[in-house]
Short mmCIF file of C-alpha atoms in Angstrom, two decimals:
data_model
loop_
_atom_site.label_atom_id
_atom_site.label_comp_id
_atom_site.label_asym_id
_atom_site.label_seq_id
_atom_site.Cartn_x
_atom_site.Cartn_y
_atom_site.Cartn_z
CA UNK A 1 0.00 0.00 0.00
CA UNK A 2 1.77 3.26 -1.23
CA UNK A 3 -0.55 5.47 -2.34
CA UNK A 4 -3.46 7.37 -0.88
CA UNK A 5 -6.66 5.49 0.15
CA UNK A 6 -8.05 3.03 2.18
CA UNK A 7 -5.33 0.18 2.90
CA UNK A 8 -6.12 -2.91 4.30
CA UNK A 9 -4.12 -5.26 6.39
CA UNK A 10 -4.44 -8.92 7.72
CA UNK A 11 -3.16 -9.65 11.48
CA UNK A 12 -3.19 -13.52 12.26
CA UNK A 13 -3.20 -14.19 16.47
CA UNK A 14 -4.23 -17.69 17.85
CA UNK A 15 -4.92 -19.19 14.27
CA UNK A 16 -7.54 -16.41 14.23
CA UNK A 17 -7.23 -14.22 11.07
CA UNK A 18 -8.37 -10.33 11.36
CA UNK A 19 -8.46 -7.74 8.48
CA UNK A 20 -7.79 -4.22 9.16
CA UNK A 21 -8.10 -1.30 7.25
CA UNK A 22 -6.37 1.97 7.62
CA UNK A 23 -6.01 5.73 5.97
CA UNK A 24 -2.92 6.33 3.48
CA UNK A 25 -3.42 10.11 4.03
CA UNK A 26 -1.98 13.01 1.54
CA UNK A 27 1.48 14.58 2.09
CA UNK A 28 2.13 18.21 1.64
CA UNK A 29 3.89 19.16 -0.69
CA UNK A 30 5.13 21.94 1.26
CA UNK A 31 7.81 19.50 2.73
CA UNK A 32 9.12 18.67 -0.96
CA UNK A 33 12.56 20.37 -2.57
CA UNK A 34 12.45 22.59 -5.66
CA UNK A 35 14.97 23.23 -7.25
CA UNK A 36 15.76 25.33 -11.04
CA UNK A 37 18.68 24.38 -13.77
CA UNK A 38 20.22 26.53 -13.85
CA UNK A 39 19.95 27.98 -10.40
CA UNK A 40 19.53 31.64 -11.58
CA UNK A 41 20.25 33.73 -14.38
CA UNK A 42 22.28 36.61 -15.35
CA UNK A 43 20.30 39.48 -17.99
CA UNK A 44 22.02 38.23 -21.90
CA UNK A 45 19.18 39.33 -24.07
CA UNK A 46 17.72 35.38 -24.28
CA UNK A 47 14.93 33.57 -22.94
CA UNK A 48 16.37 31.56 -19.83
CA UNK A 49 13.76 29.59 -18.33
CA UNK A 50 14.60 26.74 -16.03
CA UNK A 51 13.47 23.55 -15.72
CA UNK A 52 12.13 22.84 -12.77
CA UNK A 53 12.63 19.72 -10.24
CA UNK A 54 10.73 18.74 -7.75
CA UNK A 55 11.87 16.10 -4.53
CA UNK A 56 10.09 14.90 -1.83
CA UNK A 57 12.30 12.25 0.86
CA UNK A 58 14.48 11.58 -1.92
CA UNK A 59 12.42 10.59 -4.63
CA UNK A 60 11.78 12.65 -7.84
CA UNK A 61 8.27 13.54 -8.28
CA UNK A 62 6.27 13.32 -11.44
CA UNK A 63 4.32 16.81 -13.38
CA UNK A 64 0.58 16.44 -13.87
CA UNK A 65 0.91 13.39 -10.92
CA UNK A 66 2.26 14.24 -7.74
CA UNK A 67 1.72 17.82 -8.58
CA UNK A 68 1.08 20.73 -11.14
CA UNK A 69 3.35 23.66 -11.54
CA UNK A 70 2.44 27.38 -12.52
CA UNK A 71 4.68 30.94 -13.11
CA UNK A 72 3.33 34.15 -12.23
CA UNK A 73 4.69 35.67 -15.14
CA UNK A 74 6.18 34.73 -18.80
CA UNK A 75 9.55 36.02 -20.68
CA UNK A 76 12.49 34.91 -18.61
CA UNK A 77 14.25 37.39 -20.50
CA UNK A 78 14.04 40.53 -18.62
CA UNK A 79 15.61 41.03 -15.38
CA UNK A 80 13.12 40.36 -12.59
CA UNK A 81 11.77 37.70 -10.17
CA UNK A 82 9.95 34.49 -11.41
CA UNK A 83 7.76 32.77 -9.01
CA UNK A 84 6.38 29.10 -9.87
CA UNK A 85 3.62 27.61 -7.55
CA UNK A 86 3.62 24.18 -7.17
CA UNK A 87 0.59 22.78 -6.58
CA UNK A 88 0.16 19.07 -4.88
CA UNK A 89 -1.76 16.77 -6.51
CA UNK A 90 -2.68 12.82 -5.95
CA UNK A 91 -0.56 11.65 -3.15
CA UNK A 92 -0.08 15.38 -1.93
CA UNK A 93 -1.67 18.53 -1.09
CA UNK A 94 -0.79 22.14 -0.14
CA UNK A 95 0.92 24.65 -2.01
CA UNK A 96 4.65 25.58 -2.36
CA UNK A 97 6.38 28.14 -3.58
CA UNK A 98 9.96 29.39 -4.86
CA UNK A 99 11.53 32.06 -6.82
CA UNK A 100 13.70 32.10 -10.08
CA UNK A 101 16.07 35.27 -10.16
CA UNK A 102 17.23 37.51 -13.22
CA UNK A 103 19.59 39.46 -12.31
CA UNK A 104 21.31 42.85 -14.34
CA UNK A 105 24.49 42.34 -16.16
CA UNK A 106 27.59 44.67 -16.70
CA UNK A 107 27.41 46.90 -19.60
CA UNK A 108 30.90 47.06 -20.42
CA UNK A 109 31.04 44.40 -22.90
CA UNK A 110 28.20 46.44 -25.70
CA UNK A 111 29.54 48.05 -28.22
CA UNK A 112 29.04 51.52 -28.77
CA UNK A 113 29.24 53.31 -32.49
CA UNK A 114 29.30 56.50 -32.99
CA UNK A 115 27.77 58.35 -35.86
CA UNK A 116 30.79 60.94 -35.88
CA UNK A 117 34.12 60.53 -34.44
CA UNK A 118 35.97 63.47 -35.81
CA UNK A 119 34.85 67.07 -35.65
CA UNK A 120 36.51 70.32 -36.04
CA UNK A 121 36.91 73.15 -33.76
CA UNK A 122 33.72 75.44 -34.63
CA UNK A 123 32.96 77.12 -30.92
CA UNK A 124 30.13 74.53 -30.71
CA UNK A 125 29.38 71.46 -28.53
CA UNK A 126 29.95 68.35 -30.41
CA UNK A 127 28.03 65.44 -28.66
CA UNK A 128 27.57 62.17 -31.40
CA UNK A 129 24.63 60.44 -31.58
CA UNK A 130 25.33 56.38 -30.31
CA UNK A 131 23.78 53.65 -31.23
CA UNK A 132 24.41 50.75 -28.19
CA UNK A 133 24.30 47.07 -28.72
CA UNK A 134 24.71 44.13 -26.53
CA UNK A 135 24.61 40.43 -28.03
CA UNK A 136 23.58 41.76 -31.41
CA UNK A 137 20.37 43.88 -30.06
CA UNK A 138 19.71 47.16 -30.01
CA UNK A 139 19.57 48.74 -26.78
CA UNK A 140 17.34 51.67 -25.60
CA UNK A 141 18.28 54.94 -24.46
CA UNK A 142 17.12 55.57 -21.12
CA UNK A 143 15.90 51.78 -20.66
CA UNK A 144 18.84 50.13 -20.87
CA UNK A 145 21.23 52.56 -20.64
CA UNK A 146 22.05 56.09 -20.57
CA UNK A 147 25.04 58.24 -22.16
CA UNK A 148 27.34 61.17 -20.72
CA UNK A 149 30.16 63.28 -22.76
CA UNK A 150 33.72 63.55 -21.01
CA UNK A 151 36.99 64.97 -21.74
CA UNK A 152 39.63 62.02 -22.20
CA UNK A 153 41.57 63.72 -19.07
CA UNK A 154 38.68 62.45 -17.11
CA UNK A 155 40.10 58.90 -17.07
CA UNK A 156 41.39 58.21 -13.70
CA UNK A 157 42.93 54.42 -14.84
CA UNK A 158 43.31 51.97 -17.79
CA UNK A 159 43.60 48.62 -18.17
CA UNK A 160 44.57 46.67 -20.77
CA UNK A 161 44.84 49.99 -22.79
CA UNK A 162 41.26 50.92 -21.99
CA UNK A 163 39.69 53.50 -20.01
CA UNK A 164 38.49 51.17 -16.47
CA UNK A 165 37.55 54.17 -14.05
CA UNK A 166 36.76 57.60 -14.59
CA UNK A 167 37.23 60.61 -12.53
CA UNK A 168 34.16 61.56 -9.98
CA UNK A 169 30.93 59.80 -11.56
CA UNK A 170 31.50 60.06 -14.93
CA UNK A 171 28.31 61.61 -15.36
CA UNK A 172 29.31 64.84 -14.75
CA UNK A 173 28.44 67.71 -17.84
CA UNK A 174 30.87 68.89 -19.93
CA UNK A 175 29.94 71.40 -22.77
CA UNK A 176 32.62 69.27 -25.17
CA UNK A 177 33.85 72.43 -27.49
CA UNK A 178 37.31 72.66 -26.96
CA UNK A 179 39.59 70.58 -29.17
CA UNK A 180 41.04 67.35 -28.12
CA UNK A 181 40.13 63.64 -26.97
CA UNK A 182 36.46 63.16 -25.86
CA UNK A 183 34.56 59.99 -24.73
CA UNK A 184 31.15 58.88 -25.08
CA UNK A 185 30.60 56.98 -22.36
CA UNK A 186 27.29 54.46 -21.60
CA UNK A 187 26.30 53.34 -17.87
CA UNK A 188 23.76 50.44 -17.49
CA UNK A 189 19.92 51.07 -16.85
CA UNK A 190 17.23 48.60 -16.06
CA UNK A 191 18.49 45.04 -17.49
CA UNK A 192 22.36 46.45 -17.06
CA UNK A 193 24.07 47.35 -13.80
CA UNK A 194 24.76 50.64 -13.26
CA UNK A 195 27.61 49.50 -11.02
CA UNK A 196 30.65 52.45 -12.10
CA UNK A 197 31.46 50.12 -14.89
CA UNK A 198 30.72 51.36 -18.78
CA UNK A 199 31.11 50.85 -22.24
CA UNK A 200 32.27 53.84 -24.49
CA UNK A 201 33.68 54.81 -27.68
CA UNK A 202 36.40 58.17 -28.10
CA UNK A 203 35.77 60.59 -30.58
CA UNK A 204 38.43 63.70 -31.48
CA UNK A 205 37.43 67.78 -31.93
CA UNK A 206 40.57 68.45 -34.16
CA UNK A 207 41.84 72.30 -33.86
CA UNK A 208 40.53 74.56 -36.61
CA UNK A 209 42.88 75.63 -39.43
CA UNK A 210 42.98 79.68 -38.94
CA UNK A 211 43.29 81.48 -42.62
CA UNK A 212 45.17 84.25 -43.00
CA UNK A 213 42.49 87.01 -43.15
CA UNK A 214 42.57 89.95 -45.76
CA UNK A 215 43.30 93.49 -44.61
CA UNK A 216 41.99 96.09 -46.84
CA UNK A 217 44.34 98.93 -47.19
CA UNK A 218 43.29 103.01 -46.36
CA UNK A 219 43.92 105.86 -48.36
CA UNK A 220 46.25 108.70 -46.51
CA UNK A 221 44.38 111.06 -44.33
CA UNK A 222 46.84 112.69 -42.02
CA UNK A 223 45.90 110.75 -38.80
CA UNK A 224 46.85 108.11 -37.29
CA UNK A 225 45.23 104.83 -38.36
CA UNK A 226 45.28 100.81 -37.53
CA UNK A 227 44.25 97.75 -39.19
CA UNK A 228 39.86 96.68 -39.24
CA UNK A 229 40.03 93.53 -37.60
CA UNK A 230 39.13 92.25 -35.12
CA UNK A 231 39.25 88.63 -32.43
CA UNK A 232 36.91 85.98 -33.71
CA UNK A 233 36.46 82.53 -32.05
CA UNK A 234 39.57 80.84 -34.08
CA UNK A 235 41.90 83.56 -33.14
CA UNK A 236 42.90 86.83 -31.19
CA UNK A 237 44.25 89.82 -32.73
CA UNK A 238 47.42 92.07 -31.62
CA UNK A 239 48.03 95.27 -33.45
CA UNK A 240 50.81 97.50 -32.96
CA UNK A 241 50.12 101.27 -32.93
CA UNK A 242 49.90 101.81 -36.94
CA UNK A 243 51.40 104.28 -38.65
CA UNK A 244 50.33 107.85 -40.03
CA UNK A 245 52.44 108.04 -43.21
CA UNK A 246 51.76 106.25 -46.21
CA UNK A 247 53.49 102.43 -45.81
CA UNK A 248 53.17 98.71 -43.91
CA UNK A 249 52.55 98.61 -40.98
#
């Protein structure tokens, strides 16, 4: 007699036979073991759904038998928590439940492209627009990640020839205008950790090549007189005093 029901049993005393019955009663299932393959999961852009295993004293139950199994929620893509329900069933009763984890990655392995990587000095902010993947997918702005423009100077250490920390946050502003080394640098948001690490890619604001303006020449008038120009944003002028006479000056 394993399973539940009515048993019966047959005790022999004094030649006399006697038959006896008894309750096989239902176990809970709340005593059993579940456990997931794999235990947990770290965010990679797939579906990773475990299979789930369920034990109770040793012995491996059977789905749709000994019990039936439910998740509150579908995907298993998406970092989150995944509860199943296991619900007993023949030989058991009760109700047990455990949770599957998916848990954010590091961003530093996406690649980021840039739509520009080399500007030239115009007194304007250059900030490229990035386009973020991880695995082969597109990631979001502002979901999965978000972006921040620093000067190169704001890398605090490398490793391996890359930038590895950066100077306060990271996320500081910068206006980026200036010629020289920039970085566009992406921390993790929702399914990526935003744990100090990053992925980037450098861009370069090259200096601006200055032409030799034109100075347009005055007619004698008995006064003293100096050069019309003036400072732009590519250079800064220094005159000397002129002249009166006719002549370079």
């Amino acid at each position: 007699n394993i399973n539940v029901g009515t048993a019966k049993g047959t005790i022999t005393l004094g030649g006399a036979t006697i038959e006896k019955s008894f309750e096989i009663t239902a176990a809970n299932i709340n005593n059993a073991t579940v456990t997931f393959n794999p235990e947990g999961g770290e965010y990679n852009g797939s579906e990773q759904k475990p299979t789930v295993s369920v034990t109770w004293n040793g012995k491996t139950l059977t789905e749709n038998t000994d019990y039936t199994l439910s998740w509150d929620k579908s995907g298993f893509t998406n970092v989150d928590s995944y509860t199943v329900t296991i619900t007993g069933k023949g030989n058991f009763y009760g109700v047990k439940t455990e949770v599957f984890r998916i848990t954010p990655t590091d961003i530093s392995s996406a690649v980021v492209t840039l739509e520009q990587d080399t500007f030239v000095y115009d007194g304007q902010p250059h900030k490229p627009t990035a386009t973020v993947t991880f695995n082969g997918a597109t990631l979001t702005p502002n979901v999965d990640y978000e972006i921040n423009y620093v000067s190169s100077d704001r890398v605090m250490t490398m490793e391996n020839g890359k930038p590895k920390k950066l100077f306060g946050t990271g996320k500081e502003y910068f206006d980026c205008i200036n010629a020289g080394e920039y970085l566009a640098v992406v921390f993790g948001k929702g399914n990526f950790a935003d744990n100090g690490r990053f992925a980037y890619a450098t861009y370069t604001i090259e200096k601006a090549t200055v032409t030799e303006p034109d100075i347009a020449s005055k007619p004698y008038n008995g006064s003293l007189q100096t050069a019309d120009i003036t400072d732009t944003d590519l250079y800064t002028v220094e005159k000397n005093n002129g002249g009166e006479n006719v002549g370079n000056y």
